[in-house]
Short mmCIF file of C-alpha atoms and ligand atoms in Angstrom, two decimals:
data_model
loop_
_atom_site.label_atom_id
_atom_site.label_comp_id
_atom_site.label_asym_id
_atom_site.label_seq_id
_atom_site.Cartn_x
_atom_site.Cartn_y
_atom_site.Cartn_z
CA MET W 25 -0.09 0.17 -0.20
CA ALA W 26 0.98 3.26 -0.84
CA ASN W 27 1.89 6.11 1.71
CA LEU W 28 0.16 8.22 0.06
CA LYS W 29 -3.38 7.63 -1.77
CA CYS W 30 -3.07 9.89 -4.60
CA LEU W 31 0.33 7.22 -6.18
CA GLU W 32 -1.12 4.02 -4.91
CA ASN W 33 -1.33 2.75 -8.85
CA PHE W 34 1.38 5.03 -9.66
CA VAL W 35 3.19 3.41 -13.18
CA PRO W 36 6.75 4.61 -12.93
CA SER W 37 8.32 5.45 -16.58
CA GLU W 38 11.22 4.18 -16.90
CA GLY W 39 13.76 6.62 -17.05
CA ASN W 40 12.46 8.02 -14.04
CA VAL W 41 12.34 11.48 -16.28
CA TYR W 42 8.44 13.17 -16.28
CA SER W 43 6.71 15.96 -18.76
CA GLU W 44 6.11 19.36 -16.78
CA ALA W 45 2.47 18.85 -17.21
CA GLU W 46 3.36 15.08 -15.74
CA MET W 47 5.13 16.86 -12.84
CA ARG W 48 2.91 19.49 -12.22
CA ASN W 49 -0.28 17.63 -11.93
CA ILE W 50 1.65 14.46 -9.74
CA ASN W 51 3.09 17.76 -6.71
CA ILE W 52 -0.85 19.49 -7.29
CA LYS W 53 -2.39 15.87 -6.17
CA ILE W 54 0.57 15.20 -3.57
CA LEU W 55 -0.37 18.82 -1.76
CA LYS W 56 -3.87 18.37 -2.21
CA GLU W 57 -3.89 15.20 -0.11
CA ARG W 58 -1.77 17.06 2.33
CA GLY W 59 -4.26 20.25 2.20
CA VAL W 60 -2.52 22.53 0.12
CA SER W 61 -3.50 23.87 -2.72
CA VAL W 62 -2.82 25.81 -5.61
CA ASP W 63 -4.91 28.86 -3.75
CA ASP W 64 -3.30 28.81 -0.59
CA ILE W 65 0.43 28.83 -1.74
CA ALA W 66 -0.57 32.05 -4.47
CA GLN W 67 -2.05 34.07 -1.25
CA LEU W 68 1.61 33.63 -0.08
CA SER W 69 3.27 34.83 -2.93
CA TYR W 70 0.89 37.85 -3.18
CA TRP W 71 1.20 38.29 0.54
CA ALA W 72 5.33 38.65 -0.39
CA GLN W 73 4.60 40.64 -2.90
CA SER W 74 1.93 42.73 -3.19
CA LYS W 75 2.87 45.62 -1.42
CA TYR W 76 5.43 46.40 -3.71
CA LEU W 77 3.19 46.37 -7.28
CA ASP W 78 0.90 47.92 -7.05
CA SER W 79 -1.19 46.02 -10.19
CA LEU W 80 -0.49 42.39 -8.86
CA THR W 81 -3.56 40.25 -8.99
CA ILE W 82 -3.89 36.86 -6.99
CA GLU W 83 -5.06 35.22 -10.65
CA GLU W 84 -0.95 36.43 -12.05
CA MET W 85 0.09 34.48 -8.72
CA ARG W 86 -1.39 31.54 -9.34
CA GLU W 87 -0.73 31.11 -12.36
CA SER W 88 3.32 31.61 -11.50
CA VAL W 89 2.39 28.82 -8.75
CA LEU W 90 1.55 26.73 -11.17
CA GLU W 91 3.65 27.68 -13.51
CA ILE W 92 7.36 27.00 -11.15
CA LEU W 93 5.16 23.05 -9.98
CA GLY W 94 6.02 22.07 -13.38
CA LYS W 95 10.02 21.95 -12.39
CA ARG W 96 11.68 19.41 -11.53
CA ASP W 97 13.63 20.67 -9.26
CA GLN W 98 10.53 21.79 -6.51
CA PHE W 99 8.65 17.98 -7.92
CA HIS W 100 11.76 16.17 -5.86
CA ALA W 101 11.39 18.09 -3.14
CA ILE W 102 8.14 17.47 -3.05
CA LEU W 103 8.14 14.19 -3.32
CA LEU W 104 11.36 13.55 -0.85
CA GLY W 105 9.58 16.08 1.93
CA VAL W 106 6.52 14.94 1.73
CA GLN W 107 7.02 10.73 1.51
CA ILE W 108 9.56 11.40 4.92
CA ASP W 109 6.58 13.90 6.45
CA VAL W 110 3.95 10.97 6.28
CA LEU W 111 6.72 7.93 7.24
CA ALA W 112 7.18 9.94 10.25
CA GLU W 113 3.33 10.42 10.72
CA LYS W 114 2.69 6.38 10.34
CA GLY W 115 5.26 5.52 13.44
CA MET W 116 8.28 4.38 10.46
CA LEU W 117 11.25 5.83 11.90
CA ASP W 118 13.80 5.07 13.97
CA ASN W 119 14.53 7.04 16.63
CA PRO W 120 15.87 10.12 17.46
CA LEU W 121 15.12 11.45 13.64
CA LEU W 122 11.19 10.15 14.39
CA ASN W 123 10.71 12.10 17.23
CA ILE W 124 12.75 15.32 15.82
CA LEU W 125 11.18 15.29 13.09
CA THR W 126 7.23 14.66 15.08
CA HIS W 127 8.20 17.84 17.30
CA ASP W 128 9.51 20.06 14.38
CA LEU W 129 12.66 20.52 15.82
CA GLY W 130 14.29 24.02 15.16
CA LEU W 131 17.70 22.96 15.33
CA PHE W 132 16.84 20.60 12.80
CA GLY W 133 17.87 22.41 9.71
CA LEU W 134 17.05 19.85 6.85
CA ASP W 135 13.95 20.94 6.13
CA GLU W 136 14.86 24.31 5.44
CA ALA W 137 17.77 23.25 3.40
CA ILE W 138 16.18 21.80 1.17
CA ALA W 139 13.29 24.64 0.80
CA ILE W 140 16.25 26.72 0.41
CA SER W 141 17.70 24.63 -2.51
CA ILE W 142 14.90 25.15 -4.18
CA ALA W 143 14.92 29.58 -3.58
CA GLY W 144 18.33 29.51 -4.18
CA ASN W 145 17.55 28.17 -8.39
CA TYR W 146 15.99 31.89 -8.08
CA GLY W 147 18.72 33.44 -7.16
CA GLN W 148 19.65 35.49 -4.07
CA ILE W 149 16.57 37.06 -3.61
CA GLY W 150 15.22 33.69 -3.81
CA VAL W 151 16.93 32.73 -0.84
CA THR W 152 15.21 36.01 0.94
CA ASN W 153 12.30 35.97 0.34
CA PHE W 154 12.11 32.22 1.33
CA GLY W 155 13.25 33.79 4.81
CA ASN W 156 10.63 36.38 4.59
CA MET W 157 8.07 33.33 4.97
CA ASP W 158 9.91 31.13 7.45
CA VAL W 159 10.60 33.91 9.88
CA ASN W 160 6.68 35.56 9.98
CA LYS W 161 4.61 32.35 8.86
CA PRO W 162 1.72 33.57 6.32
CA GLY W 163 -1.44 32.05 6.08
CA LYS W 164 -0.90 28.48 5.49
CA ILE W 165 2.93 28.00 6.75
CA SER W 166 1.22 28.48 10.12
CA LEU W 167 -1.97 26.60 9.89
CA LEU W 168 0.73 23.59 8.60
CA GLN W 169 2.77 24.09 11.89
CA LYS W 170 0.28 24.02 14.01
CA ASP W 171 -2.07 20.88 12.62
CA LYS W 172 -1.05 18.94 15.32
CA ASN W 173 -3.03 15.58 13.53
CA ARG W 174 0.08 15.46 11.00
CA CYS W 175 3.52 15.89 10.66
CA ASN W 176 4.55 18.76 8.62
CA CYS W 177 8.15 19.05 9.02
CA PHE W 178 9.55 19.65 4.98
CA LEU W 179 6.29 20.19 3.89
CA ASP W 180 5.46 23.69 4.95
CA ASP W 181 9.08 24.87 4.55
CA ILE W 182 8.45 23.50 0.37
CA VAL W 183 5.55 25.66 0.32
CA GLY W 184 6.95 28.82 1.39
CA ALA W 185 9.54 28.28 -1.24
CA ILE W 186 7.37 27.63 -3.91
CA ALA W 187 5.26 30.79 -2.84
CA ALA W 188 8.78 32.70 -2.52
CA VAL W 189 9.78 31.47 -5.93
CA ALA W 190 7.23 32.12 -7.43
CA ALA W 191 6.07 36.04 -5.92
CA ILE W 192 10.14 37.08 -7.40
CA ARG W 193 8.81 34.89 -10.96
CA VAL W 194 6.03 37.48 -10.68
CA ALA W 195 8.15 40.31 -10.19
CA GLN W 196 10.81 40.16 -12.15
CA ARG W 197 7.95 39.66 -14.59
CA HIS W 198 6.97 43.53 -13.83
CA ALA W 199 10.81 45.16 -13.81
CA ILE W 200 10.79 43.67 -17.20
CA ALA W 201 7.60 44.50 -18.29
CA LYS W 202 8.29 47.82 -16.78
CA ALA W 203 11.91 48.32 -18.04
CA THR W 204 10.98 47.87 -21.77
CA GLY W 205 6.57 48.77 -21.63
CA GLN W 206 5.91 45.57 -23.64
CA LEU W 207 3.98 44.05 -21.59
CA ASN W 208 0.86 45.57 -20.56
CA ILE W 209 0.67 44.61 -16.63
MG1 MG Z 243 9.77 23.10 8.67
#
């Protein structure tokens, strides 16, 4: 039996390489099973960026989150991080790791390391934007951390990193549009 219901009948491809559409589809299903929607992440991205961009819309952030969810690094981070969270939740890891994860020990740090590896793909601004999410824990990030019925040790940081990166992508598009006058944003 699969650890995640949404992957129960999943047949891996021979080369283990998936298209952006496949990765996006799997990511959305896994996140949904763990209680996170695309809109939840879009709201976090909006929280990060709306103070800098007057014309920003949630729809724009949603589209950016969907784009980011199709990328391979994010796909691998979600697969790995969520799988560890679920194994911890089921008590299927040994101590001391099991207790460290189920108590979300602040000194653990490898959950943030995976998130930073995603955020770092978008430069230092990606890392600082993730840091903002990690310190302030807006909306869904705080809810994931406070959920006593689940282990979201890796998920909260991965969600924060995806939101941070999606926000930067939109900020860069706005900056280019403003500089070139090419896009009507
Ligand atoms: Mg964490």
